XYZ file of C-alpha atoms in Angstrom:
158
model
C -122.399 54.310 247.343
C -122.566 57.836 245.978
C -118.947 58.472 246.944
C -117.856 55.327 245.077
C -119.657 56.516 241.942
C -118.014 59.917 242.308
C -114.588 58.323 242.684
C -115.207 56.112 239.659
C -116.402 59.065 237.595
C -113.378 61.120 238.665
C -111.036 58.217 237.834
C -112.578 57.782 234.366
C -112.288 61.507 233.644
C -108.632 61.481 234.699
C -108.044 58.440 232.503
C -109.609 60.216 229.502
C -107.453 63.288 230.143
C -104.336 61.127 230.352
C -105.248 59.360 227.109
C -105.768 62.650 225.281
C -102.437 64.026 226.573
C -100.577 60.905 225.464
C -102.272 61.041 222.066
C -101.315 64.704 221.630
C -97.722 63.956 222.630
C -97.515 61.044 220.183
C -98.861 63.157 217.315
C -96.421 65.971 218.164
C -93.443 63.596 218.231
C -94.629 61.866 215.070
C -94.968 65.052 213.034
C -91.744 66.634 214.277
C -89.461 63.621 213.775
C -86.280 64.975 212.166
C -84.948 61.706 210.770
C -86.955 59.724 208.235
C -85.470 56.389 209.226
C -87.130 56.687 212.648
C -90.572 57.145 211.127
C -92.721 54.269 210.095
C -92.729 53.693 206.335
C -95.887 54.757 204.546
C -96.939 51.214 203.699
C -96.631 50.158 207.375
C -98.962 52.969 208.445
C -101.648 51.582 206.109
C -101.791 48.102 207.663
C -103.396 47.019 210.897
C -102.379 43.374 211.280
C -99.225 41.418 210.558
C -100.962 39.581 207.714
C -101.904 42.899 206.123
C -98.246 43.822 206.446
C -97.193 40.592 204.699
C -99.683 41.227 201.886
C -98.510 44.834 201.471
C -94.893 43.874 200.798
C -93.606 44.678 197.288
C -92.907 41.155 196.051
C -92.625 42.218 192.403
C -89.602 44.507 192.787
C -86.256 43.250 191.532
C -84.476 43.459 194.880
C -87.263 41.558 196.660
C -87.185 38.852 193.992
C -83.400 38.582 194.446
C -83.841 38.345 198.212
C -86.456 35.604 197.830
C -84.176 33.754 195.402
C -81.371 33.979 197.978
C -83.615 32.375 200.602
C -84.769 29.660 198.194
C -81.163 28.957 197.156
C -80.163 28.771 200.834
C -82.934 26.275 201.501
C -81.958 24.156 198.482
C -78.304 24.262 199.545
C -79.261 22.981 202.986
C -81.301 20.147 201.484
C -78.564 19.205 199.006
C -75.839 19.128 201.679
C -77.626 16.888 204.164
C -74.700 14.472 204.307
C -71.972 17.141 204.393
C -71.996 18.406 207.946
C -68.951 20.664 207.699
C -70.653 22.618 204.919
C -73.805 22.779 207.022
C -71.853 24.050 210.034
C -70.414 26.820 207.859
C -73.880 27.662 206.514
C -75.322 27.735 210.017
C -72.589 30.098 211.215
C -72.950 32.276 208.094
C -76.733 32.554 208.517
C -76.405 33.495 212.189
C -73.801 36.137 211.347
C -76.182 37.603 208.760
C -79.010 37.658 211.304
C -76.790 39.363 213.863
C -75.817 41.972 211.256
C -79.425 42.632 210.249
C -79.693 45.729 212.455
C -76.665 47.284 210.760
C -77.957 46.207 207.341
C -81.286 47.854 208.205
C -79.545 51.127 209.112
C -77.508 51.146 205.901
C -80.547 50.263 203.797
C -82.581 53.019 205.511
C -79.926 55.538 204.484
C -79.603 54.332 200.876
C -83.084 53.026 200.040
C -83.461 55.374 197.051
C -80.748 53.440 195.205
C -82.824 50.259 194.959
C -86.431 50.970 195.930
C -89.275 53.403 195.352
C -90.237 53.550 199.047
C -88.375 53.330 202.364
C -89.368 50.014 203.940
C -86.633 50.047 206.573
C -88.197 51.298 209.792
C -86.205 51.835 212.972
C -88.071 49.000 214.705
C -86.800 46.525 212.128
C -90.138 44.884 211.320
C -89.474 44.764 207.590
C -85.936 43.390 207.725
C -86.914 40.933 210.440
C -89.748 39.624 208.294
C -88.081 39.378 204.900
C -84.455 38.792 205.877
C -83.913 37.460 209.392
C -86.955 35.214 209.772
C -86.223 33.056 206.683
C -82.585 32.747 207.758
C -83.624 31.658 211.239
C -86.038 29.127 209.742
C -83.138 27.740 207.695
C -81.048 27.535 210.888
C -83.886 25.674 212.563
C -84.001 23.278 209.608
C -80.275 22.638 210.024
C -80.779 21.849 213.709
C -83.587 19.421 212.842
C -81.321 17.694 210.308
C -78.559 17.397 212.912
C -80.966 16.044 215.523
C -82.236 13.502 213.012
C -78.652 12.414 212.308
C -77.894 12.196 216.049
C -81.012 10.147 216.664
C -80.061 7.720 213.893
C -76.537 7.423 215.311
C -77.904 6.654 218.780
C -80.396 4.059 217.573
C -77.953 2.167 215.356
């Protein structure tokens, strides 16, 4: 019994040492990062949950308003072209191309963020661009698929 407690105590001490070494290494890498685009943006470091992240986004900036208007216009275009499937196919392809280019867009925006923003939101992990750019486009693609499935179902039933 005593040897088991000694082994457990030794294991816990080794685990604490490992944790402190990893923490030191992370802090060293974090403070010595040479490229700003690989660091987390300041506003991301202040949030702890995804919902805090969503609330911390700068919705009142001009470029964010334009981006939101683009997503709203895309949604309205999908709704207004429900009976025009060739247009919807083109939209679907266009949206997927934009999503596939989002990593490159993120890199370019991380390099030139001072031209349109007061803070660099474009982290190397892509959380920001995935949330405000890719996710709404993918939701629109999902809406297009639902519309096509609805049309197919009606064609099969009739």
